[in-house]
PDB file of C-alpha atoms in Angstrom:
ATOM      1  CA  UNK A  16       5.436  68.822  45.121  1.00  0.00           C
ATOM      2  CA  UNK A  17       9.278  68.444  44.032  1.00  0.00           C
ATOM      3  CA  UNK A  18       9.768  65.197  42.788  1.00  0.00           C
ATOM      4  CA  UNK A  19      13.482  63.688  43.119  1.00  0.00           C
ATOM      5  CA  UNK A  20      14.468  61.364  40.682  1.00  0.00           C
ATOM      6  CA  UNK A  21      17.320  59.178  41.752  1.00  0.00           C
ATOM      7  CA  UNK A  22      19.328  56.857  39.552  1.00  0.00           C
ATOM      8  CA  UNK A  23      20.566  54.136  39.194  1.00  0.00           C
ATOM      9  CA  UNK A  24      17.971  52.194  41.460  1.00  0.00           C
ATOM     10  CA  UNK A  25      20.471  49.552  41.775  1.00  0.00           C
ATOM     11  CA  UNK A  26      23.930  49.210  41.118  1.00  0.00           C
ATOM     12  CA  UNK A  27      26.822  46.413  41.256  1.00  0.00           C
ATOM     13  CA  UNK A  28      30.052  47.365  41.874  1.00  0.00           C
ATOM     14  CA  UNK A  29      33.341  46.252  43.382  1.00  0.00           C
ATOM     15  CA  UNK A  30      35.610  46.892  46.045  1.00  0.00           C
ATOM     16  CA  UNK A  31      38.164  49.800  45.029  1.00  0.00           C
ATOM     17  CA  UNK A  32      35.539  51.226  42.231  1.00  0.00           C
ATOM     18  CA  UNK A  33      34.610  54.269  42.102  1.00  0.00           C
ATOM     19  CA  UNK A  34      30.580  54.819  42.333  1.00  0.00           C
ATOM     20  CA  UNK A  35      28.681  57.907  41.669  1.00  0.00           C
ATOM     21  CA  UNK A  36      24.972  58.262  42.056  1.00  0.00           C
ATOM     22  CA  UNK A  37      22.598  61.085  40.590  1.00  0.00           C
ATOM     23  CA  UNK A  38      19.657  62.922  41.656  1.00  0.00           C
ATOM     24  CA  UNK A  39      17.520  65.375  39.912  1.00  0.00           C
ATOM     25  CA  UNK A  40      14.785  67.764  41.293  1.00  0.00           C
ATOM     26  CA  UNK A  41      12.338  68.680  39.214  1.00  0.00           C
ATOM     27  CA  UNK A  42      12.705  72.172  40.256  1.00  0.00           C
ATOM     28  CA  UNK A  43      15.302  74.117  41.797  1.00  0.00           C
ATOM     29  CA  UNK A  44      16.158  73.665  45.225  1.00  0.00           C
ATOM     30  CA  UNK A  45      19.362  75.785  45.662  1.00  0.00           C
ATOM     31  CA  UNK A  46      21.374  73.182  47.516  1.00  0.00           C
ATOM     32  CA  UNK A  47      19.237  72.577  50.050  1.00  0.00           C
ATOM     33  CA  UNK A  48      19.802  68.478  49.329  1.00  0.00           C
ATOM     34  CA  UNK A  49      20.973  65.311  51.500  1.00  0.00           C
ATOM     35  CA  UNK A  50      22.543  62.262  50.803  1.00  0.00           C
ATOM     36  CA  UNK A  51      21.664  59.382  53.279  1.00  0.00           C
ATOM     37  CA  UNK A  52      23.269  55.733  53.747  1.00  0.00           C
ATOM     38  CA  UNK A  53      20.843  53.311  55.093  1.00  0.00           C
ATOM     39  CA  UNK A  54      21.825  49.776  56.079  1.00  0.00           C
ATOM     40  CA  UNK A  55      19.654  47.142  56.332  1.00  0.00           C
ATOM     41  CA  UNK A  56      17.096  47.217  59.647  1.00  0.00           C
ATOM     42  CA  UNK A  57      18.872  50.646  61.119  1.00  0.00           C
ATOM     43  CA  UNK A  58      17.761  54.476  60.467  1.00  0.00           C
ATOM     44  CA  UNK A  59      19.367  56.278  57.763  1.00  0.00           C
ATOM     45  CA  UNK A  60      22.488  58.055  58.445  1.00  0.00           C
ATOM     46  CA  UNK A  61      23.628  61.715  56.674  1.00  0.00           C
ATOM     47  CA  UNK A  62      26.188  61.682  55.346  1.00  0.00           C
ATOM     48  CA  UNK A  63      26.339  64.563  52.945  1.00  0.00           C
ATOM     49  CA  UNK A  64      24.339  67.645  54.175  1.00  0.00           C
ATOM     50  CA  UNK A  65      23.149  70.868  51.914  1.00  0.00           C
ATOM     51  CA  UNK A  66      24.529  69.111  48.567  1.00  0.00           C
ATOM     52  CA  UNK A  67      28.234  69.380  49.258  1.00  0.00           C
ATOM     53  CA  UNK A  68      29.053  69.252  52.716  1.00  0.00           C
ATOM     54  CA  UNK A  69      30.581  65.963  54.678  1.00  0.00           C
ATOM     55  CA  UNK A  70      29.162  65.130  57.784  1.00  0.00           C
ATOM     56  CA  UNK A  71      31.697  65.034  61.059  1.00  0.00           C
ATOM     57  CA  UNK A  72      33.025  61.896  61.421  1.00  0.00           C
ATOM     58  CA  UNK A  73      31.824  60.424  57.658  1.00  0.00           C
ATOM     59  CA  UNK A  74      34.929  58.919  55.770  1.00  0.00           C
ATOM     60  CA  UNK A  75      36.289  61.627  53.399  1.00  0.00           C
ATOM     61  CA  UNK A  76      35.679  58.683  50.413  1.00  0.00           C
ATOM     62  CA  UNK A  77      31.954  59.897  50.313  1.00  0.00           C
ATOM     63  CA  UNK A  78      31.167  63.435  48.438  1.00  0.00           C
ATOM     64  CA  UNK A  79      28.814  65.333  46.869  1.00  0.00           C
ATOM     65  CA  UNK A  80      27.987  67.939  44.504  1.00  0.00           C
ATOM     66  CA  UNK A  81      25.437  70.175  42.517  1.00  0.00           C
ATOM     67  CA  UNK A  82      23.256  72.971  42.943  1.00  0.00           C
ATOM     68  CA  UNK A  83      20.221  73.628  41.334  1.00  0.00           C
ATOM     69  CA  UNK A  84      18.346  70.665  39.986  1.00  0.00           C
ATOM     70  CA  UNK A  85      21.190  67.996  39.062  1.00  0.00           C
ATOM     71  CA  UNK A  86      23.308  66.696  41.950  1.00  0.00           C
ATOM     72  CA  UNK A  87      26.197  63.841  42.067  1.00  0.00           C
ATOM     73  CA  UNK A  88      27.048  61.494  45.623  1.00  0.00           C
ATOM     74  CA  UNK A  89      30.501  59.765  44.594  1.00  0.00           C
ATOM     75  CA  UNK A  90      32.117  57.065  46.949  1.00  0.00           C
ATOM     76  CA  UNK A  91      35.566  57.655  45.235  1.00  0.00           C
ATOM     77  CA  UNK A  92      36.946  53.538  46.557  1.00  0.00           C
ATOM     78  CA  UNK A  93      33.905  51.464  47.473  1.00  0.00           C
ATOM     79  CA  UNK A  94      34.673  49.606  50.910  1.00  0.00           C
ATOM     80  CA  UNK A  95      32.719  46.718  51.619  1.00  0.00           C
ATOM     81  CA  UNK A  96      31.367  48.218  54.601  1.00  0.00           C
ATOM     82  CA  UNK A  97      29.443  50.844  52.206  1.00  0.00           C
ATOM     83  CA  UNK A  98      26.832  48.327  50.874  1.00  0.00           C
ATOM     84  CA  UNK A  99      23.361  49.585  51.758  1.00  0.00           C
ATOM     85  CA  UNK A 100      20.863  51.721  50.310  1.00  0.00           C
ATOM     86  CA  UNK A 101      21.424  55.330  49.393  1.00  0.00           C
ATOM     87  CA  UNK A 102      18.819  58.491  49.191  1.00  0.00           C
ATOM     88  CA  UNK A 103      18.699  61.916  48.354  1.00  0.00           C
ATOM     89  CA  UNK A 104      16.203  64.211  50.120  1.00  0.00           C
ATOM     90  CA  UNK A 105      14.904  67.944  49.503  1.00  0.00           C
ATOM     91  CA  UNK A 106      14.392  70.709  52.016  1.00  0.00           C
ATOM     92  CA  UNK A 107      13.772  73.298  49.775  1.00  0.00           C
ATOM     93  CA  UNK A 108       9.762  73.646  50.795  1.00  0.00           C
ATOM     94  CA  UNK A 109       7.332  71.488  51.760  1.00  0.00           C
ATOM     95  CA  UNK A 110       6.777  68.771  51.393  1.00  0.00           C
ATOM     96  CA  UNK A 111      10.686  67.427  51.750  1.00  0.00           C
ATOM     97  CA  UNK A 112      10.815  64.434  49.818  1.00  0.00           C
ATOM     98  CA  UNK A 113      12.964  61.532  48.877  1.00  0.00           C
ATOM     99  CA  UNK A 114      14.663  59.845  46.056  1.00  0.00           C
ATOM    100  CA  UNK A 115      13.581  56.367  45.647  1.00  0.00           C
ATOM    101  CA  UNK A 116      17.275  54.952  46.529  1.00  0.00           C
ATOM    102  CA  UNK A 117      19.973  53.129  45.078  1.00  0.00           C
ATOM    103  CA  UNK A 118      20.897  49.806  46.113  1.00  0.00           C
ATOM    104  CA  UNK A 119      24.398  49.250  46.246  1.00  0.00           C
ATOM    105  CA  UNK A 120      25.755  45.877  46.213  1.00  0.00           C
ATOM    106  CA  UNK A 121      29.213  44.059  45.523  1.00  0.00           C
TER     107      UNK A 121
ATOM    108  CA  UNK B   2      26.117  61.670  73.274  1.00  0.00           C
ATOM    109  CA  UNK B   3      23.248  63.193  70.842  1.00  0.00           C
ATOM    110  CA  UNK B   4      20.833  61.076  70.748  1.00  0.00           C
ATOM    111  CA  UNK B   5      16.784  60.548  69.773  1.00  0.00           C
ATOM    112  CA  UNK B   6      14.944  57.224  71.433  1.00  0.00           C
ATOM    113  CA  UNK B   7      11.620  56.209  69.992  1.00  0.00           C
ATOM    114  CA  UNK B   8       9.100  54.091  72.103  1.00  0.00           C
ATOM    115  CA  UNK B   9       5.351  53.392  71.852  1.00  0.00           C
ATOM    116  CA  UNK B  10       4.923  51.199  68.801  1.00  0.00           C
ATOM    117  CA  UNK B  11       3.180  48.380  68.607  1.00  0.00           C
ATOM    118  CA  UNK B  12       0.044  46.619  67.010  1.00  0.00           C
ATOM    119  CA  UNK B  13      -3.051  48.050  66.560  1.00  0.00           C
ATOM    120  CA  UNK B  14      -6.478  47.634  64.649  1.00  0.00           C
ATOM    121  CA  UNK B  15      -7.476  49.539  61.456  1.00  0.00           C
ATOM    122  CA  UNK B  16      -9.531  52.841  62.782  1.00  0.00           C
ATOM    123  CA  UNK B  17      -6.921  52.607  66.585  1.00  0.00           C
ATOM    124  CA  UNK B  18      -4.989  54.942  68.226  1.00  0.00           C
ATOM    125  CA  UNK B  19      -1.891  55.076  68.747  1.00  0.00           C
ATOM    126  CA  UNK B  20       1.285  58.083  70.479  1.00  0.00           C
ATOM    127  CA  UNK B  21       4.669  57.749  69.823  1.00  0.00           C
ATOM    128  CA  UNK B  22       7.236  59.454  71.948  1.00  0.00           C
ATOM    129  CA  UNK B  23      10.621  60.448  71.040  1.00  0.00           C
ATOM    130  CA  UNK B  24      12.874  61.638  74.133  1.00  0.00           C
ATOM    131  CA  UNK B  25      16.288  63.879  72.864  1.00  0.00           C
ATOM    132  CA  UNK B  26      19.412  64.026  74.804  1.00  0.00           C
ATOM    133  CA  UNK B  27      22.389  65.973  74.635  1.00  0.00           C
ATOM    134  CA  UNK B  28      21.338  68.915  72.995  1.00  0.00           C
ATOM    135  CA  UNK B  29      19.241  71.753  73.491  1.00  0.00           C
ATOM    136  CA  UNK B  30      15.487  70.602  72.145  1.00  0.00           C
ATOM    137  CA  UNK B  31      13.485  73.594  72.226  1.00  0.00           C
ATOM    138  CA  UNK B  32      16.022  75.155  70.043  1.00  0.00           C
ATOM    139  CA  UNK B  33      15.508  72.813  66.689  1.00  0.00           C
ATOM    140  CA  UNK B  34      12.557  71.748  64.733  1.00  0.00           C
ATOM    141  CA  UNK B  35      11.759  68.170  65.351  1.00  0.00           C
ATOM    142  CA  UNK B  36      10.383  65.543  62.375  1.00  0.00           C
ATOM    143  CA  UNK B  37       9.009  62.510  62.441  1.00  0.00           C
ATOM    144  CA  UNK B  38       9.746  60.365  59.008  1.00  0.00           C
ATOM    145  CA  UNK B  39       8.013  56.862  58.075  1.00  0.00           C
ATOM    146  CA  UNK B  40       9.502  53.696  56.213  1.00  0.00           C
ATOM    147  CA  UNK B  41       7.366  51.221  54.817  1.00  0.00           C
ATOM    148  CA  UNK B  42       8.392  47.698  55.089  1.00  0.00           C
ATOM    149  CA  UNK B  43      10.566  47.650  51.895  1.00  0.00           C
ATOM    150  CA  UNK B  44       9.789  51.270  50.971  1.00  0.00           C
ATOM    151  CA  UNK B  45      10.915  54.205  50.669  1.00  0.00           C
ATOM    152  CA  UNK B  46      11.105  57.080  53.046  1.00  0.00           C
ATOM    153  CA  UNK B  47       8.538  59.808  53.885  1.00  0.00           C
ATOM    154  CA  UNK B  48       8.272  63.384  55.860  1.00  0.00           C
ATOM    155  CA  UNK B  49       4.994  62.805  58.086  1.00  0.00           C
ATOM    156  CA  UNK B  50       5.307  66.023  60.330  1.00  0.00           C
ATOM    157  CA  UNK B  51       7.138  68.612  61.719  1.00  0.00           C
ATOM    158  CA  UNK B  52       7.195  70.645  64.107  1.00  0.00           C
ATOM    159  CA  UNK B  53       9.206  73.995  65.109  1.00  0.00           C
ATOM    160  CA  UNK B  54      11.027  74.715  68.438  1.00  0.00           C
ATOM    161  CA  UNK B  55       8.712  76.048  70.249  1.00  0.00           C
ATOM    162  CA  UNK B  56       5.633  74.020  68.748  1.00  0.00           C
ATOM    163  CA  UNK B  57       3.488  76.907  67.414  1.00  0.00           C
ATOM    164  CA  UNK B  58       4.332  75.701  64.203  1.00  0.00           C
ATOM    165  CA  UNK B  59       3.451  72.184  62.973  1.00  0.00           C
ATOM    166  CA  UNK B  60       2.976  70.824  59.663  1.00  0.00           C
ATOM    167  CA  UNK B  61       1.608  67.248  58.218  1.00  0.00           C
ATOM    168  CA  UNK B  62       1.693  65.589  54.674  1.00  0.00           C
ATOM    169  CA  UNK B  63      -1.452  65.207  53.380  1.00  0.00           C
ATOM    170  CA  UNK B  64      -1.544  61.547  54.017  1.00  0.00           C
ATOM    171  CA  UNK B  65      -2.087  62.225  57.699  1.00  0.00           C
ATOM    172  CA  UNK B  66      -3.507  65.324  57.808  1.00  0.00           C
ATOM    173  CA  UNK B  67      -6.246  65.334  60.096  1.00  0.00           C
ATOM    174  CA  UNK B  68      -5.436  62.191  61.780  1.00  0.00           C
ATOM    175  CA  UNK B  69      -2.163  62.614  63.189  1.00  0.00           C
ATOM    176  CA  UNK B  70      -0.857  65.523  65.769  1.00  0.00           C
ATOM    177  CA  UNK B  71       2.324  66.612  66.665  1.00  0.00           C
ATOM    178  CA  UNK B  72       3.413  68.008  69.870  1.00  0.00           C
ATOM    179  CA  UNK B  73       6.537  68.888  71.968  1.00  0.00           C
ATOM    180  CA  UNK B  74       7.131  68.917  76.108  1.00  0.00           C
ATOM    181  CA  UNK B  75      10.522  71.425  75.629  1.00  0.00           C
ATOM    182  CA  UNK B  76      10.772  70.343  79.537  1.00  0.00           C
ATOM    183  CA  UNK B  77      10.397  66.647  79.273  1.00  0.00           C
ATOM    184  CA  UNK B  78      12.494  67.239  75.601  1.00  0.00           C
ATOM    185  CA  UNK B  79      10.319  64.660  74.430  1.00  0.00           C
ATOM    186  CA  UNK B  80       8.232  64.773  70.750  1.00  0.00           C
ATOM    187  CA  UNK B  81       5.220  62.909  70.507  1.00  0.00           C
ATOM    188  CA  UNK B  82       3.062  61.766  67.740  1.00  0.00           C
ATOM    189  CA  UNK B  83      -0.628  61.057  68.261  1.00  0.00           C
ATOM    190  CA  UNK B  84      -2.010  58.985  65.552  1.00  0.00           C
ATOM    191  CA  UNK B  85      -5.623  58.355  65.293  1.00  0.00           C
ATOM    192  CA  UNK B  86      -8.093  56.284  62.772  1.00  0.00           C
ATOM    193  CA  UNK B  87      -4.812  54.650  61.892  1.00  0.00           C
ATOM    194  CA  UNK B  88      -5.248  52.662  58.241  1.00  0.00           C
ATOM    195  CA  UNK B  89      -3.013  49.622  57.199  1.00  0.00           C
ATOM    196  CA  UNK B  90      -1.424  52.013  55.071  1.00  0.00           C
ATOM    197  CA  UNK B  91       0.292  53.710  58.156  1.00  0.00           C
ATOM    198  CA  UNK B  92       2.374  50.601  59.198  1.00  0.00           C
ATOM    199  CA  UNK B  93       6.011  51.271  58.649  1.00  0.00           C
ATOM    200  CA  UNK B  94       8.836  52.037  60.473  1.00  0.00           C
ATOM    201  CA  UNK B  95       8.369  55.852  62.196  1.00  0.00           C
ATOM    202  CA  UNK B  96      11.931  57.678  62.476  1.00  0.00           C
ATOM    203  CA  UNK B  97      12.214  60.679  65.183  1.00  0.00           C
ATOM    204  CA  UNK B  98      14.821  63.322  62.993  1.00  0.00           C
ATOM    205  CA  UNK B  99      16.506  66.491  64.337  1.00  0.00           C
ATOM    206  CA  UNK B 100      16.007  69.218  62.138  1.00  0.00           C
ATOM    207  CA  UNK B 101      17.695  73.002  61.724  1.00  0.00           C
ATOM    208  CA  UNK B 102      17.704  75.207  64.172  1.00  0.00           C
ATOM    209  CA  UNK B 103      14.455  76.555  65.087  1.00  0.00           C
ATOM    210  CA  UNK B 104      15.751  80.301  65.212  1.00  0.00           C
ATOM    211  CA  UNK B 105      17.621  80.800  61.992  1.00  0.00           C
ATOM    212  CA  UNK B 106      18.996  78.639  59.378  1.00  0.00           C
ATOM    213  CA  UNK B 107      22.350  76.477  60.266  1.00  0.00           C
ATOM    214  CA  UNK B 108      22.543  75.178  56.824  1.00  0.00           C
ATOM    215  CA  UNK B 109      21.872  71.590  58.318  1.00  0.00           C
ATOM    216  CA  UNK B 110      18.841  69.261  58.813  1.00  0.00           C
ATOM    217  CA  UNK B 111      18.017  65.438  59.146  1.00  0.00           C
ATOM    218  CA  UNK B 112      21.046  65.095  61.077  1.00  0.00           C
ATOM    219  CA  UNK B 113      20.298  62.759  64.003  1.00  0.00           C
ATOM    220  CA  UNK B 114      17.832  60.053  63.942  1.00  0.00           C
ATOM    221  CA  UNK B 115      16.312  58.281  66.422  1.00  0.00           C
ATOM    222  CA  UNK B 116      16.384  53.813  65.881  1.00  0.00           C
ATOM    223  CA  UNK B 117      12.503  53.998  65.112  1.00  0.00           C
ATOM    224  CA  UNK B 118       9.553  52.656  66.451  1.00  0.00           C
ATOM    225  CA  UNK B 119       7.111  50.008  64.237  1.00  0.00           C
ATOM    226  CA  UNK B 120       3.761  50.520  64.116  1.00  0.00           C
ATOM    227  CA  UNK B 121       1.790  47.576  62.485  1.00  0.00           C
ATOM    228  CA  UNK B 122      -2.058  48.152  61.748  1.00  0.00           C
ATOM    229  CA  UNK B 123      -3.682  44.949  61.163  1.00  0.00           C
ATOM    230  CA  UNK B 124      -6.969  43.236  62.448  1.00  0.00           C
TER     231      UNK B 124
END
């Protein structure tokens, strides 16, 4: 299985900051790799899709980057709306799996 | 709107049954794999199954395998998990997910997510 090693697990930031998150496979996936915002008590929401893409209708603040194994999720001014918990995911081959998430608080 | 609705959660005893349904609107079903995805309470989050568009193709991670099924009703465009012998180690949150397109890579998946359905096993 690809494991997907997400860091930091927590983080404390402020408003206006600029926050970047990492994830590493530990194999290559291509860019077959999400980025998910998850507030507390609702589903996950994409917001980054195949490594670099933004999802319709996500705030252009939020981006993304890499290919291969090492991949970067930037919020370039951290709103206060943004706290929540963050997670990578594989779809590369079975099974997909998840990076542990970051906690992101002010 | 697109949209995913989960229903049939509940409590049930270690070595119980349980089927979750999922009913999709908005958007053509039979034409995108469907996933169902589990959250702990306080945990992480985890690919159960899947299943392709026209459900001759189903997968399961090997923590269910065996217990669980998948299944689609393209007509109903409803997805439905059947869980048997659940274990206390099966309550979490479970998360109906649009995938890619069934036919041919889109270059997106995970999209649209349903606002799960908790299933508690517990004597």
């Amino acid at each position: 299985d690809i494991q997907m090693t997400q860091s930091p697990s927590s983080l404390s930031a402020s408003v206006g900051d600029r926050v970047t998150i990492t994830c590493q496979a530990s194999q290559d996936i291509s860019n077959y790799l999400n980025w998910y915002q998850q507030k507390p008590r609702m589903a996950p929401k994409l917001l980054i899709y195949s490594a670099s893409n933004l999802e319709t209708g996500v705030p252009s603040r939020f981006s993304g980057s890499g290919s291969g194994t090492d991949f970067t999720f930037t919020i370039s001014s951290l709103q206060p709306e943004d706290i929540a918990t963050y997670y990578c995911q594989h779809f590369h081959n079975l099974p997909y799996t998840f990076g542990q998430g970051t906690k992101l608080e002010i | 709107e697109v949209q995913l609705v989960e229903s049939g959660g509940g409590l049930v005893q270690p070595g119980g049954s349980l089927r979750l349904s999922c009913v999709a609107s908005a958007f053509t079903f039979s034409s995108y794999w469907m996933h169902w995805v589990r959250q702990a309470p306080g945990k992480g989050l985890e690919c159960v199954s899947r299943i392709n568009g026209d459900g001759g193709s189903t997968t399961y991670a090997d923590s269910v395998k065996g217990r669980f099924t998948i299944s689609r009703d393209n007509a109903k465009n409803t997805l439905y998990l059947q869980m048997n012998s659940l274990r206390a180690e099966d309550t979490a949150v479970y998360y109906c997910v649009r995938g890619g397109l069934s036919g041919g890579w889109n270059g997106k998946a995970f999209d649209i997510w349903g606002q799960g359905t908790m299933v508690t096993v517990s004597s």
